[in-house]
């Protein structure tokens, strides 16, 4: 999967059924605070995110946004 800088990978409260490994690029994880999003962390090549999707099947608790062009490997339980 490829995303351009500023593309939203997933939104807070989206249904979740896969996690991602970053092959290259950077991804920001953002949480809505009052009326604006605040970046909590920026992830890089080799990092993974969204793993709780495979554990609890609850909606996403944060937004993931491509900070740069990014290439991801999606992983689900199938």
PDB file of C-alpha atoms in Angstrom:
ATOM      1  CA  UNK A   1       0.000   0.000   0.000  1.00  0.00           C
ATOM      2  CA  UNK A   2       1.293   3.437  -0.906  1.00  0.00           C
ATOM      3  CA  UNK A   3       0.245   6.817   0.474  1.00  0.00           C
ATOM      4  CA  UNK A   4       1.360  10.347  -0.410  1.00  0.00           C
ATOM      5  CA  UNK A   5       2.341  12.919   2.216  1.00  0.00           C
ATOM      6  CA  UNK A   6      -0.764  14.174   4.066  1.00  0.00           C
ATOM      7  CA  UNK A   7      -2.922  11.175   3.041  1.00  0.00           C
ATOM      8  CA  UNK A   8      -5.035   9.819   5.879  1.00  0.00           C
ATOM      9  CA  UNK A   9      -4.363   6.107   6.371  1.00  0.00           C
ATOM     10  CA  UNK A  10      -7.172   5.716   8.881  1.00  0.00           C
ATOM     11  CA  UNK A  11      -9.352   7.982  10.996  1.00  0.00           C
ATOM     12  CA  UNK A  12     -10.031   7.944  14.702  1.00  0.00           C
ATOM     13  CA  UNK A  13     -13.142   5.767  15.330  1.00  0.00           C
ATOM     14  CA  UNK A  14     -12.798   3.836  12.043  1.00  0.00           C
ATOM     15  CA  UNK A  15     -13.504   0.118  12.193  1.00  0.00           C
ATOM     16  CA  UNK A  16     -10.231  -1.782  12.605  1.00  0.00           C
ATOM     17  CA  UNK A  17      -9.226  -5.133  11.133  1.00  0.00           C
ATOM     18  CA  UNK A  18      -5.550  -4.786  10.202  1.00  0.00           C
ATOM     19  CA  UNK A  19      -2.221  -3.439  11.372  1.00  0.00           C
ATOM     20  CA  UNK A  20       0.615  -2.006   9.290  1.00  0.00           C
ATOM     21  CA  UNK A  21       4.395  -2.263   9.002  1.00  0.00           C
ATOM     22  CA  UNK A  22       6.205   0.730   7.500  1.00  0.00           C
ATOM     23  CA  UNK A  23       8.501  -0.336   4.632  1.00  0.00           C
ATOM     24  CA  UNK A  24       9.629   3.226   3.966  1.00  0.00           C
ATOM     25  CA  UNK A  25       8.554   6.741   4.841  1.00  0.00           C
ATOM     26  CA  UNK A  26       6.996   8.209   7.982  1.00  0.00           C
ATOM     27  CA  UNK A  27       3.552   8.113   9.584  1.00  0.00           C
ATOM     28  CA  UNK A  28       2.185  10.477  12.225  1.00  0.00           C
ATOM     29  CA  UNK A  29      -0.249   9.189  14.844  1.00  0.00           C
ATOM     30  CA  UNK A  30      -2.673  11.960  15.851  1.00  0.00           C
ATOM     31  CA  UNK A  31      -5.292  12.229  18.600  1.00  0.00           C
ATOM     32  CA  UNK A  32      -8.134  14.732  18.611  1.00  0.00           C
ATOM     33  CA  UNK A  33      -7.828  17.128  21.557  1.00  0.00           C
ATOM     34  CA  UNK A  34     -10.784  19.483  21.852  1.00  0.00           C
ATOM     35  CA  UNK A  35     -11.269  20.662  18.254  1.00  0.00           C
ATOM     36  CA  UNK A  36      -7.851  19.951  16.770  1.00  0.00           C
ATOM     37  CA  UNK A  37      -5.555  16.991  16.170  1.00  0.00           C
ATOM     38  CA  UNK A  38      -2.242  16.737  18.025  1.00  0.00           C
ATOM     39  CA  UNK A  39       0.570  14.493  16.799  1.00  0.00           C
ATOM     40  CA  UNK A  40       1.468  11.974  19.494  1.00  0.00           C
ATOM     41  CA  UNK A  41       4.335  10.269  17.692  1.00  0.00           C
ATOM     42  CA  UNK A  42       5.960  10.000  14.283  1.00  0.00           C
ATOM     43  CA  UNK A  43       6.819   6.471  13.177  1.00  0.00           C
ATOM     44  CA  UNK A  44       9.493   5.463  10.668  1.00  0.00           C
ATOM     45  CA  UNK A  45      10.679   2.552   8.522  1.00  0.00           C
ATOM     46  CA  UNK A  46      10.425  -0.743  10.409  1.00  0.00           C
ATOM     47  CA  UNK A  47       7.838   0.500  12.914  1.00  0.00           C
ATOM     48  CA  UNK A  48       4.379  -1.001  13.137  1.00  0.00           C
ATOM     49  CA  UNK A  49       1.072   0.564  14.118  1.00  0.00           C
ATOM     50  CA  UNK A  50      -2.605  -0.272  14.416  1.00  0.00           C
ATOM     51  CA  UNK A  51      -1.834  -3.565  16.146  1.00  0.00           C
ATOM     52  CA  UNK A  52      -4.713  -3.242  18.625  1.00  0.00           C
ATOM     53  CA  UNK A  53      -7.025  -3.940  15.660  1.00  0.00           C
ATOM     54  CA  UNK A  54      -5.927  -7.555  15.804  1.00  0.00           C
ATOM     55  CA  UNK A  55      -6.308  -7.744  19.581  1.00  0.00           C
ATOM     56  CA  UNK A  56      -9.564  -6.067  20.573  1.00  0.00           C
ATOM     57  CA  UNK A  57     -11.491  -5.347  17.327  1.00  0.00           C
ATOM     58  CA  UNK A  58     -12.546  -1.964  18.722  1.00  0.00           C
ATOM     59  CA  UNK A  59     -12.623   1.241  16.632  1.00  0.00           C
ATOM     60  CA  UNK A  60      -9.363   3.106  16.075  1.00  0.00           C
ATOM     61  CA  UNK A  61      -8.380   5.383  18.963  1.00  0.00           C
ATOM     62  CA  UNK A  62      -6.225   7.720  16.846  1.00  0.00           C
ATOM     63  CA  UNK A  63      -5.729   8.964  13.290  1.00  0.00           C
ATOM     64  CA  UNK A  64      -2.776   7.816  11.154  1.00  0.00           C
ATOM     65  CA  UNK A  65      -1.481  10.253   8.526  1.00  0.00           C
ATOM     66  CA  UNK A  66       1.366   9.827   6.053  1.00  0.00           C
ATOM     67  CA  UNK A  67       3.980  12.443   6.948  1.00  0.00           C
ATOM     68  CA  UNK A  68       5.975  11.636   3.804  1.00  0.00           C
ATOM     69  CA  UNK A  69       5.375   9.282   0.899  1.00  0.00           C
ATOM     70  CA  UNK A  70       4.975   5.971   2.693  1.00  0.00           C
ATOM     71  CA  UNK A  71       4.805   2.321   1.711  1.00  0.00           C
ATOM     72  CA  UNK A  72       3.022  -0.024   4.112  1.00  0.00           C
ATOM     73  CA  UNK A  73       2.456  -3.746   4.475  1.00  0.00           C
ATOM     74  CA  UNK A  74      -1.040  -4.430   5.840  1.00  0.00           C
ATOM     75  CA  UNK A  75      -1.412  -7.458   8.116  1.00  0.00           C
ATOM     76  CA  UNK A  76      -4.690  -9.011   9.209  1.00  0.00           C
ATOM     77  CA  UNK A  77      -5.507 -12.298  10.908  1.00  0.00           C
ATOM     78  CA  UNK A  78      -6.329 -14.125   7.663  1.00  0.00           C
TER      79      UNK A  78
END
